[in-house]
Amino acid sequence: MTQASAGHTAEDKGGLRTALAGLTTRGRSFLAAGVAATICAYVLGQGDLLRVGLLLAVLPLVCAAVLYRTRYRVAGSRRLSPGRVPAGSEARVHLRMDNVSRLPTGLLMLQDKVPYVLGPRPRFVLDRVEAGGRREVSYRVRSDLRGRYPLGPLQLRLTDPFGMCELTRSFSAYDTLTVIPRVEALPPVRLTGEAKGYGDGRQRSLALAGEDDIIPRGYRYGDDLRRVHWRLTARYGELMVRREEQPQRSRCTVLLDTRGVAFQGSGPDSAFEWAVSGAASTLLHMLERGFSVRLLTDTGSSVPGEGADGFAGASQESADAAGMMMDTLAVVDHSDGTGLSRAYEVLRGGNEGLLIAFLGDLDEEQATVLGKMRQRSGGAVAFLLDSESWVREPTEVPGPSDEGTDPLRMLREAGWTAVTVPRGASVADLWREADRLRTHVAATGTTAGGGGA
């Protein structure tokens, strides 16, 4: 929520000249008619016409002066509900106006500035607001395109009772509406191939293999005194405790291909938007399953604010991690890169756990790089988009396809569980298809699906 106030001193740079510039068509017409009548009365020597002309000319000037001297003090606030909304969904914006002066206001016209993509600019007419009173109004915004959109500044238009003059007072504060990608709920399939079952999300590793291999650490406030190792305490001269079983979260890296050369078309129904939506759905799903998750792009960049090891999503931080990732995906755009080598440099440091990739068009060189990525992961699933099918106008929406194109074949031979993504496919359906393919490969004993993915 943001708050600001507007009054007589908000915009006084132009002085009375600003007030005269605010004359409406009616006010200008009255002024012109009055001047014309005054000139005619002077030429013709008509005293009655002179009085009428002066009245017509003075009335809009008096209204402008009175409106200019009006010292309303009005506080405005804006509240978004919610502040982060999926593409295609509506958000409601609540506006609140408080009269903080000792005088009642006149007729107020309220206008909020919004980007064109969110819809028409909302306008409201507020009747007289008593001293200390308030008025609340709301409007809806909706966007099919993800992104971050500024709302504001709020503008207050003052007018006199005769409609001769209008003055605009602008608030300085604004808010930002974040439109995140569409997210689909994914079924809990066992893509990792772990013996514990998919979704366990936490593994245990022993920090000691015996009495001689203890890795101690210093005592911290709140540690159980039963964990104090007295022999090491006597040796080091300070309290030392045993480092017992430490819970470790299973890791998952979601790789999003953003190369401009890998995708064709644009708009909310394009292949790239499907890939972004699929990555968002996967990130949230894996966080819910207890995984430590990292979002990685072909440029080698990840979400700012992640943990020291590049992963995020530990217990209470899961919601914050999801928010940061959704904010990143809300504004992600095509990169100028042509390859996936930078992402491979990030992944080559060690075992990254489960790797899930959303890829555009691939050539043989990039398929080879992806094959090397598979060697650095415990399991790998690839969703390969067929850009040509996304720019064509098909007569019907095809289902998941297993046609052995060269990049698809190379990925499967390298150990990936790879499926193609036809136009209009559901993320949840392809998620099940990947699990079916993994199960089929495991049953037949072939290597095309990357057993253990």
mmCIF file of N, CA and C in Angstrom, residues 167-281:
data_model
loop_
_atom_site.group_PDB
_atom_site.id
_atom_site.type_symbol
_atom_site.label_atom_id
_atom_site.label_comp_id
_atom_site.label_asym_id
_atom_site.label_seq_id
_atom_site.Cartn_x
_atom_site.Cartn_y
_atom_site.Cartn_z
ATOM 1 N N LEU A 167 -8.559 21.659 -12.564
ATOM 2 C CA LEU A 167 -7.151 21.590 -12.196
ATOM 3 C C LEU A 167 -6.806 20.167 -11.779
ATOM 4 N N THR A 168 -5.614 19.737 -12.142
ATOM 5 C CA THR A 168 -5.173 18.371 -11.841
ATOM 6 C C THR A 168 -4.064 18.418 -10.805
ATOM 7 N N ARG A 169 -4.230 17.619 -9.772
ATOM 8 C CA ARG A 169 -3.210 17.445 -8.742
ATOM 9 C C ARG A 169 -2.748 15.991 -8.799
ATOM 10 N N SER A 170 -1.444 15.792 -8.866
ATOM 11 C CA SER A 170 -0.889 14.444 -8.999
ATOM 12 C C SER A 170 -0.228 14.010 -7.709
ATOM 13 N N PHE A 171 -0.464 12.769 -7.329
ATOM 14 C CA PHE A 171 0.255 12.146 -6.228
ATOM 15 C C PHE A 171 1.597 11.647 -6.755
ATOM 16 N N SER A 172 2.530 11.480 -5.874
ATOM 17 C CA SER A 172 3.874 11.072 -6.290
ATOM 18 C C SER A 172 4.105 9.569 -6.207
ATOM 19 N N ALA A 173 3.322 8.857 -5.427
ATOM 20 C CA ALA A 173 3.585 7.435 -5.196
ATOM 21 C C ALA A 173 2.956 6.572 -6.281
ATOM 22 N N TYR A 174 3.556 5.421 -6.512
ATOM 23 C CA TYR A 174 3.007 4.437 -7.443
ATOM 24 C C TYR A 174 3.329 3.037 -6.940
ATOM 25 N N ASP A 175 2.628 2.056 -7.477
ATOM 26 C CA ASP A 175 2.843 0.642 -7.128
ATOM 27 C C ASP A 175 3.188 -0.136 -8.387
ATOM 28 N N THR A 176 3.616 -1.367 -8.189
ATOM 29 C CA THR A 176 3.986 -2.223 -9.310
ATOM 30 C C THR A 176 3.209 -3.527 -9.225
ATOM 31 N N LEU A 177 2.532 -3.858 -10.304
ATOM 32 C CA LEU A 177 1.819 -5.125 -10.416
ATOM 33 C C LEU A 177 2.695 -6.105 -11.186
ATOM 34 N N THR A 178 2.965 -7.255 -10.591
ATOM 35 C CA THR A 178 3.789 -8.281 -11.225
ATOM 36 C C THR A 178 2.885 -9.359 -11.794
ATOM 37 N N VAL A 179 2.941 -9.544 -13.104
ATOM 38 C CA VAL A 179 2.172 -10.586 -13.780
ATOM 39 C C VAL A 179 3.133 -11.733 -14.063
ATOM 40 N N ILE A 180 2.956 -12.832 -13.360
ATOM 41 C CA ILE A 180 3.851 -13.981 -13.471
ATOM 42 C C ILE A 180 3.316 -14.960 -14.521
ATOM 43 N N PRO A 181 4.128 -15.917 -14.966
ATOM 44 C CA PRO A 181 3.639 -16.885 -15.970
ATOM 45 C C PRO A 181 2.500 -17.738 -15.425
ATOM 46 N N ARG A 182 1.740 -18.291 -16.342
ATOM 47 C CA ARG A 182 0.688 -19.233 -15.959
ATOM 48 C C ARG A 182 1.321 -20.482 -15.354
ATOM 49 N N VAL A 183 0.695 -21.014 -14.336
ATOM 50 C CA VAL A 183 1.233 -22.171 -13.625
ATOM 51 C C VAL A 183 0.191 -23.286 -13.627
ATOM 52 N N GLU A 184 0.630 -24.498 -13.956
ATOM 53 C CA GLU A 184 -0.229 -25.684 -13.922
ATOM 54 C C GLU A 184 0.188 -26.576 -12.759
ATOM 55 N N ALA A 185 -0.794 -27.184 -12.136
ATOM 56 C CA ALA A 185 -0.510 -28.163 -11.076
ATOM 57 C C ALA A 185 -0.019 -29.455 -11.716
ATOM 58 N N LEU A 186 1.110 -29.969 -11.264
ATOM 59 C CA LEU A 186 1.713 -31.165 -11.847
ATOM 60 C C LEU A 186 1.464 -32.371 -10.950
ATOM 61 N N PRO A 187 1.256 -33.545 -11.556
ATOM 62 C CA PRO A 187 1.031 -34.753 -10.752
ATOM 63 C C PRO A 187 2.335 -35.224 -10.113
ATOM 64 N N PRO A 188 2.273 -35.886 -8.975
ATOM 65 C CA PRO A 188 3.483 -36.349 -8.268
ATOM 66 C C PRO A 188 4.031 -37.634 -8.852
ATOM 67 N N VAL A 189 4.628 -37.555 -10.053
ATOM 68 C CA VAL A 189 5.232 -38.733 -10.669
ATOM 69 C C VAL A 189 6.645 -38.913 -10.129
ATOM 70 N N ARG A 190 7.216 -40.099 -10.339
ATOM 71 C CA ARG A 190 8.531 -40.449 -9.782
ATOM 72 C C ARG A 190 9.599 -40.278 -10.857
ATOM 73 N N LEU A 191 9.918 -39.031 -11.174
ATOM 74 C CA LEU A 191 10.890 -38.769 -12.222
ATOM 75 C C LEU A 191 12.322 -39.003 -11.777
ATOM 76 N N THR A 192 12.595 -38.920 -10.477
ATOM 77 C CA THR A 192 13.979 -39.024 -10.022
ATOM 78 C C THR A 192 14.497 -40.453 -10.055
ATOM 79 N N GLY A 193 13.617 -41.416 -9.953
ATOM 80 C CA GLY A 193 14.043 -42.800 -9.937
ATOM 81 C C GLY A 193 14.725 -43.218 -8.666
ATOM 82 N N GLU A 194 14.525 -42.463 -7.562
ATOM 83 C CA GLU A 194 15.158 -42.809 -6.300
ATOM 84 C C GLU A 194 14.429 -43.972 -5.640
ATOM 85 N N ALA A 195 15.158 -44.768 -4.916
ATOM 86 C CA ALA A 195 14.551 -45.916 -4.255
ATOM 87 C C ALA A 195 13.598 -45.501 -3.155
ATOM 88 N N LYS A 196 13.848 -44.305 -2.561
ATOM 89 C CA LYS A 196 12.991 -43.827 -1.483
ATOM 90 C C LYS A 196 11.632 -43.385 -1.981
ATOM 91 N N GLY A 197 11.539 -43.173 -3.278
ATOM 92 C CA GLY A 197 10.268 -42.706 -3.812
ATOM 93 C C GLY A 197 10.332 -41.228 -4.104
ATOM 94 N N TYR A 198 9.654 -40.857 -5.146
ATOM 95 C CA TYR A 198 9.656 -39.462 -5.567
ATOM 96 C C TYR A 198 8.994 -38.589 -4.511
ATOM 97 N N GLY A 199 9.616 -37.443 -4.302
ATOM 98 C CA GLY A 199 9.032 -36.497 -3.366
ATOM 99 C C GLY A 199 9.581 -36.598 -1.966
ATOM 100 N N ASP A 200 10.484 -37.573 -1.715
ATOM 101 C CA ASP A 200 11.069 -37.631 -0.387
ATOM 102 C C ASP A 200 11.801 -36.334 -0.095
ATOM 103 N N GLY A 201 12.522 -35.863 -1.108
ATOM 104 C CA GLY A 201 13.091 -34.530 -1.064
ATOM 105 C C GLY A 201 14.220 -34.359 -0.077
ATOM 106 N N ARG A 202 14.365 -35.209 0.912
ATOM 107 C CA ARG A 202 15.417 -35.073 1.917
ATOM 108 C C ARG A 202 16.196 -36.383 2.013
ATOM 109 N N GLN A 203 17.516 -36.254 1.985
ATOM 110 C CA GLN A 203 18.378 -37.404 2.144
ATOM 111 C C GLN A 203 19.199 -37.184 3.404
ATOM 112 N N ARG A 204 19.707 -38.258 3.945
ATOM 113 C CA ARG A 204 20.530 -38.169 5.153
ATOM 114 C C ARG A 204 21.956 -38.598 4.799
ATOM 115 N N SER A 205 22.924 -37.828 5.273
ATOM 116 C CA SER A 205 24.321 -38.218 5.078
ATOM 117 C C SER A 205 25.011 -38.180 6.431
ATOM 118 N N LEU A 206 25.748 -39.213 6.741
ATOM 119 C CA LEU A 206 26.455 -39.273 8.017
ATOM 120 C C LEU A 206 27.712 -38.434 7.943
ATOM 121 N N ALA A 207 27.883 -37.576 8.924
ATOM 122 C CA ALA A 207 29.087 -36.757 8.992
ATOM 123 C C ALA A 207 30.206 -37.472 9.727
ATOM 124 N N LEU A 208 29.962 -38.669 10.184
ATOM 125 C CA LEU A 208 31.005 -39.428 10.860
ATOM 126 C C LEU A 208 30.838 -40.895 10.492
ATOM 127 N N ALA A 209 31.970 -41.566 10.347
ATOM 128 C CA ALA A 209 31.949 -42.984 10.010
ATOM 129 C C ALA A 209 32.419 -43.834 11.178
ATOM 130 N N GLY A 210 32.854 -43.207 12.221
ATOM 131 C CA GLY A 210 33.325 -43.939 13.390
ATOM 132 C C GLY A 210 33.872 -42.970 14.407
ATOM 133 N N GLU A 211 34.304 -43.508 15.535
ATOM 134 C CA GLU A 211 34.792 -42.656 16.623
ATOM 135 C C GLU A 211 36.016 -41.875 16.206
ATOM 136 N N ASP A 212 36.833 -42.448 15.298
ATOM 137 C CA ASP A 212 38.062 -41.780 14.893
ATOM 138 C C ASP A 212 37.842 -40.770 13.774
ATOM 139 N N ASP A 213 36.632 -40.786 13.168
ATOM 140 C CA ASP A 213 36.380 -39.914 12.018
ATOM 141 C C ASP A 213 35.398 -38.809 12.354
ATOM 142 N N ILE A 214 35.297 -38.454 13.639
ATOM 143 C CA ILE A 214 34.345 -37.428 14.051
ATOM 144 C C ILE A 214 34.784 -36.071 13.506
ATOM 145 N N ILE A 215 33.846 -35.340 12.939
ATOM 146 C CA ILE A 215 34.099 -33.967 12.498
ATOM 147 C C ILE A 215 33.365 -33.059 13.469
ATOM 148 N N PRO A 216 34.043 -32.492 14.466
ATOM 149 C CA PRO A 216 33.361 -31.698 15.495
ATOM 150 C C PRO A 216 33.161 -30.258 15.028
ATOM 151 N N ARG A 217 32.413 -29.544 15.800
ATOM 152 C CA ARG A 217 32.271 -28.105 15.615
ATOM 153 C C ARG A 217 32.090 -27.472 16.987
ATOM 154 N N GLY A 218 32.219 -26.161 17.024
ATOM 155 C CA GLY A 218 32.083 -25.461 18.278
ATOM 156 C C GLY A 218 30.660 -25.478 18.797
ATOM 157 N N TYR A 219 30.534 -25.375 20.101
ATOM 158 C CA TYR A 219 29.214 -25.383 20.739
ATOM 159 C C TYR A 219 28.466 -24.099 20.389
ATOM 160 N N ARG A 220 27.187 -24.254 20.081
ATOM 161 C CA ARG A 220 26.318 -23.132 19.791
ATOM 162 C C ARG A 220 25.180 -23.119 20.797
ATOM 163 N N TYR A 221 24.716 -21.939 21.105
ATOM 164 C CA TYR A 221 23.648 -21.808 22.083
ATOM 165 C C TYR A 221 22.434 -22.610 21.615
ATOM 166 N N GLY A 222 21.926 -23.470 22.484
ATOM 167 C CA GLY A 222 20.782 -24.295 22.163
ATOM 168 C C GLY A 222 21.130 -25.727 21.828
ATOM 169 N N ASP A 223 22.421 -26.031 21.627
ATOM 170 C CA ASP A 223 22.830 -27.409 21.343
ATOM 171 C C ASP A 223 22.576 -28.294 22.560
ATOM 172 N N ASP A 224 22.213 -29.545 22.270
ATOM 173 C CA ASP A 224 21.988 -30.515 23.331
ATOM 174 C C ASP A 224 23.325 -30.837 23.998
ATOM 175 N N LEU A 225 23.352 -30.730 25.332
ATOM 176 C CA LEU A 225 24.590 -31.010 26.059
ATOM 177 C C LEU A 225 25.013 -32.463 25.936
ATOM 178 N N ARG A 226 24.084 -33.330 25.571
ATOM 179 C CA ARG A 226 24.448 -34.736 25.401
ATOM 180 C C ARG A 226 25.314 -34.946 24.173
ATOM 181 N N ARG A 227 25.396 -33.928 23.290
ATOM 182 C CA ARG A 227 26.222 -34.036 22.095
ATOM 183 C C ARG A 227 27.632 -33.487 22.326
ATOM 184 N N VAL A 228 27.898 -32.992 23.534
ATOM 185 C CA VAL A 228 29.244 -32.460 23.816
ATOM 186 C C VAL A 228 30.257 -33.598 23.812
ATOM 187 N N HIS A 229 31.347 -33.414 23.084
ATOM 188 C CA HIS A 229 32.432 -34.401 23.050
ATOM 189 C C HIS A 229 33.518 -33.917 24.008
ATOM 190 N N TRP A 230 33.573 -34.555 25.204
ATOM 191 C CA TRP A 230 34.402 -34.040 26.278
ATOM 192 C C TRP A 230 35.895 -34.223 25.996
ATOM 193 N N ARG A 231 36.262 -35.273 25.298
ATOM 194 C CA ARG A 231 37.690 -35.464 25.024
ATOM 195 C C ARG A 231 38.210 -34.377 24.094
ATOM 196 N N LEU A 232 37.427 -34.037 23.062
ATOM 197 C CA LEU A 232 37.846 -32.967 22.165
ATOM 198 C C LEU A 232 37.733 -31.605 22.830
ATOM 199 N N THR A 233 36.777 -31.486 23.765
ATOM 200 C CA THR A 233 36.660 -30.233 24.510
ATOM 201 C C THR A 233 37.916 -29.980 25.328
ATOM 202 N N ALA A 234 38.435 -31.075 25.974
ATOM 203 C CA ALA A 234 39.665 -30.924 26.761
ATOM 204 C C ALA A 234 40.854 -30.613 25.856
ATOM 205 N N ARG A 235 40.849 -31.158 24.629
ATOM 206 C CA ARG A 235 41.974 -30.929 23.723
ATOM 207 C C ARG A 235 42.001 -29.498 23.207
ATOM 208 N N TYR A 236 40.815 -28.967 22.816
ATOM 209 C CA TYR A 236 40.776 -27.624 22.213
ATOM 210 C C TYR A 236 40.553 -26.513 23.230
ATOM 211 N N GLY A 237 40.169 -26.862 24.441
ATOM 212 C CA GLY A 237 39.967 -25.853 25.451
ATOM 213 C C GLY A 237 38.651 -25.104 25.337
ATOM 214 N N GLU A 238 37.709 -25.584 24.560
ATOM 215 C CA GLU A 238 36.378 -24.997 24.421
ATOM 216 C C GLU A 238 35.387 -26.120 24.133
ATOM 217 N N LEU A 239 34.113 -25.826 24.408
ATOM 218 C CA LEU A 239 33.097 -26.845 24.197
ATOM 219 C C LEU A 239 32.999 -27.219 22.733
ATOM 220 N N MET A 240 33.089 -28.529 22.472
ATOM 221 C CA MET A 240 32.951 -29.056 21.115
ATOM 222 C C MET A 240 31.819 -30.076 21.111
ATOM 223 N N VAL A 241 31.029 -30.091 20.052
ATOM 224 C CA VAL A 241 29.905 -31.017 19.938
ATOM 225 C C VAL A 241 30.088 -31.875 18.701
ATOM 226 N N ARG A 242 29.456 -33.067 18.757
ATOM 227 C CA ARG A 242 29.498 -33.975 17.616
ATOM 228 C C ARG A 242 28.573 -33.455 16.514
ATOM 229 N N ARG A 243 29.049 -33.516 15.296
ATOM 230 C CA ARG A 243 28.208 -33.181 14.145
ATOM 231 C C ARG A 243 27.569 -34.477 13.676
ATOM 232 N N GLU A 244 26.318 -34.654 14.092
ATOM 233 C CA GLU A 244 25.645 -35.922 13.814
ATOM 234 C C GLU A 244 24.999 -35.888 12.436
ATOM 235 N N GLU A 245 24.012 -36.732 12.253
ATOM 236 C CA GLU A 245 23.348 -36.816 10.956
ATOM 237 C C GLU A 245 22.778 -35.442 10.570
ATOM 238 N N GLN A 246 23.099 -35.004 9.374
ATOM 239 C CA GLN A 246 22.629 -33.726 8.890
ATOM 240 C C GLN A 246 21.651 -33.943 7.730
ATOM 241 N N PRO A 247 20.472 -33.356 7.823
ATOM 242 C CA PRO A 247 19.532 -33.520 6.717
ATOM 243 C C PRO A 247 19.984 -32.733 5.497
ATOM 244 N N GLN A 248 19.920 -33.355 4.360
ATOM 245 C CA GLN A 248 20.251 -32.711 3.100
ATOM 246 C C GLN A 248 19.058 -32.812 2.164
ATOM 247 N N ARG A 249 18.738 -31.701 1.532
ATOM 248 C CA ARG A 249 17.615 -31.665 0.618
ATOM 249 C C ARG A 249 18.073 -32.078 -0.768
ATOM 250 N N SER A 250 17.258 -32.875 -1.426
ATOM 251 C CA SER A 250 17.549 -33.242 -2.803
ATOM 252 C C SER A 250 17.511 -31.993 -3.664
ATOM 253 N N ARG A 251 18.393 -31.947 -4.633
ATOM 254 C CA ARG A 251 18.531 -30.765 -5.465
ATOM 255 C C ARG A 251 17.855 -30.966 -6.818
ATOM 256 N N CYS A 252 17.380 -29.846 -7.351
ATOM 257 C CA CYS A 252 16.780 -29.858 -8.685
ATOM 258 C C CYS A 252 17.135 -28.546 -9.371
ATOM 259 N N THR A 253 17.691 -28.647 -10.557
ATOM 260 C CA THR A 253 18.001 -27.483 -11.375
ATOM 261 C C THR A 253 17.060 -27.443 -12.564
ATOM 262 N N VAL A 254 16.365 -26.318 -12.730
ATOM 263 C CA VAL A 254 15.472 -26.120 -13.865
ATOM 264 C C VAL A 254 16.185 -25.209 -14.856
ATOM 265 N N LEU A 255 16.489 -25.741 -16.030
ATOM 266 C CA LEU A 255 17.198 -25.004 -17.068
ATOM 267 C C LEU A 255 16.189 -24.477 -18.080
ATOM 268 N N LEU A 256 16.174 -23.165 -18.269
ATOM 269 C CA LEU A 256 15.277 -22.524 -19.234
ATOM 270 C C LEU A 256 16.100 -21.969 -20.383
ATOM 271 N N ASP A 257 15.814 -22.445 -21.569
ATOM 272 C CA ASP A 257 16.475 -21.976 -22.780
ATOM 273 C C ASP A 257 15.807 -20.677 -23.221
ATOM 274 N N THR A 258 16.558 -19.572 -23.208
ATOM 275 C CA THR A 258 15.992 -18.275 -23.600
ATOM 276 C C THR A 258 16.597 -17.743 -24.893
ATOM 277 N N ARG A 259 17.346 -18.547 -25.616
ATOM 278 C CA ARG A 259 17.995 -18.071 -26.843
ATOM 279 C C ARG A 259 16.946 -17.608 -27.864
ATOM 280 N N GLY A 260 17.146 -16.410 -28.389
ATOM 281 C CA GLY A 260 16.211 -15.891 -29.367
ATOM 282 C C GLY A 260 16.179 -16.702 -30.644
ATOM 283 N N VAL A 261 17.314 -17.311 -31.008
ATOM 284 C CA VAL A 261 17.377 -18.098 -32.241
ATOM 285 C C VAL A 261 16.695 -19.448 -32.092
ATOM 286 N N ALA A 262 16.351 -19.844 -30.865
ATOM 287 C CA ALA A 262 15.770 -21.162 -30.625
ATOM 288 C C ALA A 262 14.255 -21.159 -30.635
ATOM 289 N N PHE A 263 13.639 -19.962 -30.722
ATOM 290 C CA PHE A 263 12.187 -19.886 -30.671
ATOM 291 C C PHE A 263 11.672 -18.995 -31.794
ATOM 292 N N GLN A 264 10.516 -19.366 -32.305
ATOM 293 C CA GLN A 264 9.850 -18.568 -33.319
ATOM 294 C C GLN A 264 8.501 -18.106 -32.790
ATOM 295 N N GLY A 265 8.058 -16.970 -33.311
ATOM 296 C CA GLY A 265 6.759 -16.459 -32.905
ATOM 297 C C GLY A 265 6.846 -15.655 -31.620
ATOM 298 N N SER A 266 5.755 -14.967 -31.311
ATOM 299 C CA SER A 266 5.671 -14.151 -30.113
ATOM 300 C C SER A 266 4.227 -14.118 -29.641
ATOM 301 N N GLY A 267 4.012 -13.521 -28.479
ATOM 302 C CA GLY A 267 2.667 -13.442 -27.933
ATOM 303 C C GLY A 267 2.437 -14.444 -26.833
ATOM 304 N N PRO A 268 1.278 -14.364 -26.181
ATOM 305 C CA PRO A 268 1.003 -15.241 -25.032
ATOM 306 C C PRO A 268 0.893 -16.710 -25.391
ATOM 307 N N ASP A 269 0.665 -17.053 -26.663
ATOM 308 C CA ASP A 269 0.528 -18.453 -27.065
ATOM 309 C C ASP A 269 1.752 -18.957 -27.816
ATOM 310 N N SER A 270 2.870 -18.280 -27.701
ATOM 311 C CA SER A 270 4.076 -18.680 -28.416
ATOM 312 C C SER A 270 4.794 -19.817 -27.689
ATOM 313 N N ALA A 271 5.748 -20.404 -28.385
ATOM 314 C CA ALA A 271 6.511 -21.514 -27.808
ATOM 315 C C ALA A 271 7.340 -21.048 -26.613
ATOM 316 N N PHE A 272 7.906 -19.861 -26.701
ATOM 317 C CA PHE A 272 8.734 -19.370 -25.593
ATOM 318 C C PHE A 272 7.896 -19.165 -24.341
ATOM 319 N N GLU A 273 6.690 -18.632 -24.494
ATOM 320 C CA GLU A 273 5.831 -18.435 -23.324
ATOM 321 C C GLU A 273 5.442 -19.776 -22.706
ATOM 322 N N TRP A 274 5.269 -20.811 -23.550
ATOM 323 C CA TRP A 274 4.978 -22.146 -23.001
ATOM 324 C C TRP A 274 6.171 -22.633 -22.185
ATOM 325 N N ALA A 275 7.384 -22.406 -22.688
ATOM 326 C CA ALA A 275 8.573 -22.849 -21.963
ATOM 327 C C ALA A 275 8.693 -22.133 -20.621
ATOM 328 N N VAL A 276 8.415 -20.839 -20.604
ATOM 329 C CA VAL A 276 8.481 -20.089 -19.351
ATOM 330 C C VAL A 276 7.420 -20.601 -18.380
ATOM 331 N N SER A 277 6.218 -20.843 -18.892
ATOM 332 C CA SER A 277 5.155 -21.368 -18.034
ATOM 333 C C SER A 277 5.511 -22.756 -17.505
ATOM 334 N N GLY A 278 6.100 -23.599 -18.350
ATOM 335 C CA GLY A 278 6.509 -24.921 -17.899
ATOM 336 C C GLY A 278 7.581 -24.859 -16.829
ATOM 337 N N ALA A 279 8.547 -23.947 -16.994
ATOM 338 C CA ALA A 279 9.588 -23.791 -15.979
ATOM 339 C C ALA A 279 8.996 -23.320 -14.661
ATOM 340 N N ALA A 280 8.043 -22.384 -14.724
ATOM 341 C CA ALA A 280 7.404 -21.892 -13.497
ATOM 342 C C ALA A 280 6.629 -23.006 -12.798
ATOM 343 N N SER A 281 5.892 -23.803 -13.562
ATOM 344 C CA SER A 281 5.132 -24.901 -12.967
ATOM 345 C C SER A 281 6.055 -25.920 -12.312
#
